[in-house]
């Protein structure tokens, strides 16, 4: 499922990847987490479903249901469940934000290159990225709910492979062929402005490259900072889940975050 999170990896150093065994993991320094089970979040409920379709639901007031059956909990446990649900509601959607912003960053890089060399041939690729961004958003937000999990990500990966992978490849090839003429004109103009001085021309090209890199890198650094913070929040969620499982052993199979062992 490597292509599943291509949107997150694209032009960013976010340490998120999907393994071939369909397990979504987040790894960065001491933050080594594997995401498991499927979660669905609405303003009123948080539900988690296991691979075997066993189902847990936390209501807005912290009530707990397992497979539709209400589980008696203490007031302290109810409060802990409510805090846990609020944490998921606040933090998990940030995954979608980072993913869509990563695709947007790819568009920023394209815009910088196109503007520098006056290229129109990148428009098709920009359109594909815009559609991919919308597809990523729609993957996480379905029928008024935020959803995240193995099945959701696997479905997106398959759709990406069938729909976007070939379109991106085609758009890149088209852009390369159509840009050659414009690039030659731009380079010729730059050479003319440099009065044939190749060293001056090289300096101008190097400066343009550095300007593009600086603008894109600034966005990428911000994205990485957000991803780092998100990873730490996921560690906090894993700790919450451990405490909940110790207090209510029936929840032990419903944790979303599992610490990888290396």
GROMACS .gro file of C-alpha atoms in nm:
model
  262
    1UNK     CA    1   0.000   0.000   0.000
    2UNK     CA    2   0.298   0.224  -0.062
    3UNK     CA    3   0.108   0.464  -0.288
    4UNK     CA    4  -0.165   0.509  -0.030
    5UNK     CA    5   0.013   0.795   0.142
    6UNK     CA    6   0.194   0.935  -0.160
    7UNK     CA    7   0.014   1.261  -0.091
    8UNK     CA    8   0.182   1.286   0.247
    9UNK     CA    9   0.527   1.194   0.122
   10UNK     CA   10   0.519   1.423  -0.182
   11UNK     CA   11   0.777   1.702  -0.151
   12UNK     CA   12   0.781   1.678   0.227
   13UNK     CA   13   0.993   1.505   0.485
   14UNK     CA   14   0.697   1.383   0.684
   15UNK     CA   15   0.795   1.046   0.827
   16UNK     CA   16   0.476   0.863   0.736
   17UNK     CA   17   0.451   0.559   0.516
   18UNK     CA   18   0.233   0.259   0.440
   19UNK     CA   19   0.387  -0.084   0.436
   20UNK     CA   20   0.319  -0.353   0.179
   21UNK     CA   21   0.141  -0.548   0.454
   22UNK     CA   22  -0.130  -0.275   0.462
   23UNK     CA   23  -0.024  -0.141   0.801
   24UNK     CA   24  -0.010   0.236   0.822
   25UNK     CA   25   0.284   0.345   1.037
   26UNK     CA   26   0.416   0.678   1.153
   27UNK     CA   27   0.785   0.685   1.235
   28UNK     CA   28   1.002   0.973   1.341
   29UNK     CA   29   1.293   0.960   1.585
   30UNK     CA   30   1.146   0.818   1.908
   31UNK     CA   31   0.790   0.824   1.772
   32UNK     CA   32   0.736   0.475   1.631
   33UNK     CA   33   0.366   0.403   1.593
   34UNK     CA   34   0.149   0.170   1.390
   35UNK     CA   35  -0.211   0.267   1.321
   36UNK     CA   36  -0.462  -0.016   1.353
   37UNK     CA   37  -0.839  -0.063   1.341
   38UNK     CA   38  -1.082   0.176   1.169
   39UNK     CA   39  -1.221   0.490   1.329
   40UNK     CA   40  -1.521   0.705   1.242
   41UNK     CA   41  -1.567   1.042   1.410
   42UNK     CA   42  -1.868   1.274   1.422
   43UNK     CA   43  -1.943   1.559   1.663
   44UNK     CA   44  -2.169   1.320   1.857
   45UNK     CA   45  -1.984   0.985   1.845
   46UNK     CA   46  -1.650   0.813   1.804
   47UNK     CA   47  -1.665   0.454   1.682
   48UNK     CA   48  -1.377   0.209   1.636
   49UNK     CA   49  -1.411  -0.114   1.440
   50UNK     CA   50  -1.173  -0.409   1.447
   51UNK     CA   51  -1.082  -0.620   1.143
   52UNK     CA   52  -1.328  -0.887   1.263
   53UNK     CA   53  -1.607  -0.622   1.272
   54UNK     CA   54  -1.618  -0.604   1.652
   55UNK     CA   55  -1.737  -0.251   1.724
   56UNK     CA   56  -1.689   0.002   2.005
   57UNK     CA   57  -1.870   0.336   2.032
   58UNK     CA   58  -1.819   0.633   2.265
   59UNK     CA   59  -2.105   0.883   2.280
   60UNK     CA   60  -2.073   1.257   2.340
   61UNK     CA   61  -2.126   1.215   2.716
   62UNK     CA   62  -1.868   0.937   2.748
   63UNK     CA   63  -2.107   0.642   2.747
   64UNK     CA   64  -1.957   0.319   2.612
   65UNK     CA   65  -2.119   0.061   2.383
   66UNK     CA   66  -1.959  -0.262   2.262
   67UNK     CA   67  -2.136  -0.422   1.965
   68UNK     CA   68  -2.446  -0.219   2.049
   69UNK     CA   69  -2.453  -0.323   2.414
   70UNK     CA   70  -2.413  -0.052   2.679
   71UNK     CA   71  -2.119  -0.115   2.912
   72UNK     CA   72  -2.147   0.006   3.271
   73UNK     CA   73  -1.859   0.239   3.360
   74UNK     CA   74  -1.770   0.446   3.663
   75UNK     CA   75  -1.792   0.826   3.650
   76UNK     CA   76  -1.413   0.841   3.632
   77UNK     CA   77  -1.406   0.598   3.341
   78UNK     CA   78  -1.681   0.790   3.165
   79UNK     CA   79  -1.479   1.110   3.199
   80UNK     CA   80  -1.167   0.937   3.064
   81UNK     CA   81  -1.363   0.805   2.767
   82UNK     CA   82  -1.501   1.151   2.693
   83UNK     CA   83  -1.151   1.306   2.706
   84UNK     CA   84  -1.017   1.031   2.479
   85UNK     CA   85  -1.294   1.086   2.224
   86UNK     CA   86  -1.234   1.462   2.229
   87UNK     CA   87  -0.862   1.401   2.172
   88UNK     CA   88  -0.930   1.184   1.868
   89UNK     CA   89  -1.178   1.439   1.739
   90UNK     CA   90  -0.918   1.715   1.767
   91UNK     CA   91  -0.603   1.535   1.651
   92UNK     CA   92  -0.686   1.273   1.386
   93UNK     CA   93  -0.827   1.521   1.129
   94UNK     CA   94  -0.485   1.687   1.130
   95UNK     CA   95  -0.363   1.385   0.929
   96UNK     CA   96  -0.593   1.495   0.646
   97UNK     CA   97  -0.469   1.853   0.679
   98UNK     CA   98  -0.105   1.747   0.650
   99UNK     CA   99  -0.185   1.520   0.356
  100UNK     CA  100  -0.371   1.785   0.158
  101UNK     CA  101  -0.112   2.051   0.243
  102UNK     CA  102   0.163   1.819   0.116
  103UNK     CA  103  -0.011   1.793  -0.220
  104UNK     CA  104  -0.056   2.170  -0.217
  105UNK     CA  105   0.318   2.203  -0.157
  106UNK     CA  106   0.382   2.006  -0.474
  107UNK     CA  107   0.164   2.260  -0.654
  108UNK     CA  108   0.362   2.547  -0.501
  109UNK     CA  109   0.683   2.397  -0.638
  110UNK     CA  110   0.527   2.365  -0.982
  111UNK     CA  111   0.402   2.723  -0.973
  112UNK     CA  112   0.748   2.851  -0.881
  113UNK     CA  113   0.911   2.665  -1.170
  114UNK     CA  114   0.638   2.768  -1.415
  115UNK     CA  115   0.660   3.134  -1.312
  116UNK     CA  116   1.038   3.139  -1.332
  117UNK     CA  117   1.054   2.997  -1.683
  118UNK     CA  118   0.714   3.118  -1.809
  119UNK     CA  119   0.591   2.763  -1.865
  120UNK     CA  120   0.228   2.692  -1.955
  121UNK     CA  121   0.279   2.320  -2.004
  122UNK     CA  122   0.261   2.249  -1.632
  123UNK     CA  123  -0.105   2.344  -1.617
  124UNK     CA  124  -0.222   1.988  -1.682
  125UNK     CA  125  -0.011   1.855  -1.396
  126UNK     CA  126  -0.142   2.130  -1.168
  127UNK     CA  127  -0.500   2.025  -1.249
  128UNK     CA  128  -0.421   1.662  -1.163
  129UNK     CA  129  -0.271   1.769  -0.830
  130UNK     CA  130  -0.578   1.977  -0.751
  131UNK     CA  131  -0.799   1.677  -0.820
  132UNK     CA  132  -0.570   1.455  -0.612
  133UNK     CA  133  -0.598   1.702  -0.325
  134UNK     CA  134  -0.977   1.683  -0.346
  135UNK     CA  135  -0.959   1.303  -0.357
  136UNK     CA  136  -0.743   1.295  -0.043
  137UNK     CA  137  -0.994   1.520   0.136
  138UNK     CA  138  -1.286   1.305   0.026
  139UNK     CA  139  -1.103   0.993   0.147
  140UNK     CA  140  -1.098   1.122   0.503
  141UNK     CA  141  -1.434   1.302   0.503
  142UNK     CA  142  -1.730   1.087   0.408
  143UNK     CA  143  -2.098   1.166   0.464
  144UNK     CA  144  -2.029   1.419   0.737
  145UNK     CA  145  -1.784   1.197   0.924
  146UNK     CA  146  -1.407   1.183   0.952
  147UNK     CA  147  -1.288   0.830   0.877
  148UNK     CA  148  -0.944   0.679   0.899
  149UNK     CA  149  -0.821   0.323   0.896
  150UNK     CA  150  -0.674   0.035   0.704
  151UNK     CA  151  -0.971  -0.020   0.472
  152UNK     CA  152  -1.014   0.350   0.398
  153UNK     CA  153  -0.647   0.394   0.312
  154UNK     CA  154  -0.635   0.073   0.109
  155UNK     CA  155  -0.934   0.186  -0.100
  156UNK     CA  156  -0.765   0.519  -0.163
  157UNK     CA  157  -0.442   0.342  -0.263
  158UNK     CA  158  -0.624   0.129  -0.517
  159UNK     CA  159  -0.808   0.429  -0.656
  160UNK     CA  160  -0.484   0.626  -0.678
  161UNK     CA  161  -0.316   0.343  -0.866
  162UNK     CA  162  -0.602   0.314  -1.114
  163UNK     CA  163  -0.685   0.682  -1.156
  164UNK     CA  164  -0.407   0.920  -1.063
  165UNK     CA  165  -0.081   0.732  -1.109
  166UNK     CA  166  -0.113   0.705  -1.488
  167UNK     CA  167  -0.250   1.059  -1.518
  168UNK     CA  168   0.041   1.208  -1.324
  169UNK     CA  169   0.289   1.008  -1.532
  170UNK     CA  170   0.121   1.124  -1.854
  171UNK     CA  171   0.107   1.487  -1.738
  172UNK     CA  172   0.475   1.483  -1.644
  173UNK     CA  173   0.577   1.340  -1.982
  174UNK     CA  174   0.359   1.593  -2.162
  175UNK     CA  175   0.502   1.879  -1.959
  176UNK     CA  176   0.858   1.769  -2.035
  177UNK     CA  177   0.803   1.757  -2.411
  178UNK     CA  178   0.600   2.076  -2.429
  179UNK     CA  179   0.841   2.268  -2.208
  180UNK     CA  180   1.153   2.209  -2.415
  181UNK     CA  181   1.082   2.488  -2.661
  182UNK     CA  182   0.984   2.739  -2.394
  183UNK     CA  183   1.285   2.649  -2.183
  184UNK     CA  184   1.519   2.698  -2.477
  185UNK     CA  185   1.367   3.041  -2.542
  186UNK     CA  186   1.398   3.133  -2.173
  187UNK     CA  187   1.755   3.011  -2.158
  188UNK     CA  188   1.839   3.199  -2.477
  189UNK     CA  189   1.691   3.516  -2.330
  190UNK     CA  190   1.893   3.470  -2.013
  191UNK     CA  191   2.209   3.419  -2.216
  192UNK     CA  192   2.134   3.738  -2.408
  193UNK     CA  193   2.079   3.933  -2.087
  194UNK     CA  194   2.414   3.803  -1.966
  195UNK     CA  195   2.579   3.933  -2.287
  196UNK     CA  196   2.712   3.588  -2.367
  197UNK     CA  197   2.903   3.567  -2.040
  198UNK     CA  198   2.856   3.204  -1.942
  199UNK     CA  199   2.972   3.260  -1.584
  200UNK     CA  200   2.718   3.539  -1.537
  201UNK     CA  201   2.451   3.318  -1.692
  202UNK     CA  202   2.538   3.032  -1.456
  203UNK     CA  203   2.517   3.264  -1.158
  204UNK     CA  204   2.173   3.386  -1.266
  205UNK     CA  205   2.052   3.027  -1.309
  206UNK     CA  206   2.194   2.928  -0.972
  207UNK     CA  207   2.029   3.226  -0.805
  208UNK     CA  208   1.693   3.142  -0.960
  209UNK     CA  209   1.727   2.784  -0.840
  210UNK     CA  210   1.812   2.898  -0.490
  211UNK     CA  211   1.517   3.136  -0.482
  212UNK     CA  212   1.279   2.856  -0.581
  213UNK     CA  213   1.434   2.618  -0.329
  214UNK     CA  214   1.409   2.871  -0.046
  215UNK     CA  215   1.042   2.941  -0.109
  216UNK     CA  216   0.950   2.574  -0.133
  217UNK     CA  217   1.174   2.470   0.157
  218UNK     CA  218   1.008   2.723   0.387
  219UNK     CA  219   0.670   2.557   0.323
  220UNK     CA  220   0.821   2.209   0.360
  221UNK     CA  221   0.982   2.297   0.694
  222UNK     CA  222   0.649   2.421   0.828
  223UNK     CA  223   0.484   2.100   0.713
  224UNK     CA  224   0.750   1.887   0.881
  225UNK     CA  225   0.710   2.079   1.207
  226UNK     CA  226   0.338   2.012   1.203
  227UNK     CA  227   0.398   1.645   1.126
  228UNK     CA  228   0.644   1.618   1.417
  229UNK     CA  229   0.389   1.771   1.654
  230UNK     CA  230   0.121   1.536   1.523
  231UNK     CA  231   0.341   1.235   1.582
  232UNK     CA  232   0.390   1.341   1.942
  233UNK     CA  233   0.014   1.381   1.982
  234UNK     CA  234  -0.028   1.027   1.854
  235UNK     CA  235   0.213   0.909   2.122
  236UNK     CA  236  -0.010   1.083   2.376
  237UNK     CA  237  -0.313   0.904   2.228
  238UNK     CA  238  -0.133   0.570   2.262
  239UNK     CA  239  -0.071   0.647   2.629
  240UNK     CA  240  -0.439   0.733   2.679
  241UNK     CA  241  -0.536   0.403   2.519
  242UNK     CA  242  -0.301   0.211   2.746
  243UNK     CA  243  -0.457   0.369   3.054
  244UNK     CA  244  -0.809   0.301   2.926
  245UNK     CA  245  -0.725  -0.064   2.859
  246UNK     CA  246  -0.584  -0.106   3.209
  247UNK     CA  247  -0.898   0.048   3.356
  248UNK     CA  248  -1.136  -0.132   3.116
  249UNK     CA  249  -0.976  -0.452   2.977
  250UNK     CA  250  -1.265  -0.493   2.730
  251UNK     CA  251  -1.113  -0.202   2.533
  252UNK     CA  252  -0.774  -0.366   2.486
  253UNK     CA  253  -0.850  -0.473   2.128
  254UNK     CA  254  -0.978  -0.132   2.020
  255UNK     CA  255  -0.662   0.076   2.048
  256UNK     CA  256  -0.577   0.278   1.737
  257UNK     CA  257  -0.211   0.333   1.814
  258UNK     CA  258   0.035   0.049   1.864
  259UNK     CA  259   0.400   0.115   1.941
  260UNK     CA  260   0.629  -0.059   1.693
  261UNK     CA  261   0.896  -0.284   1.833
  262UNK     CA  262   1.240  -0.267   1.668
   0.00000   0.00000   0.00000
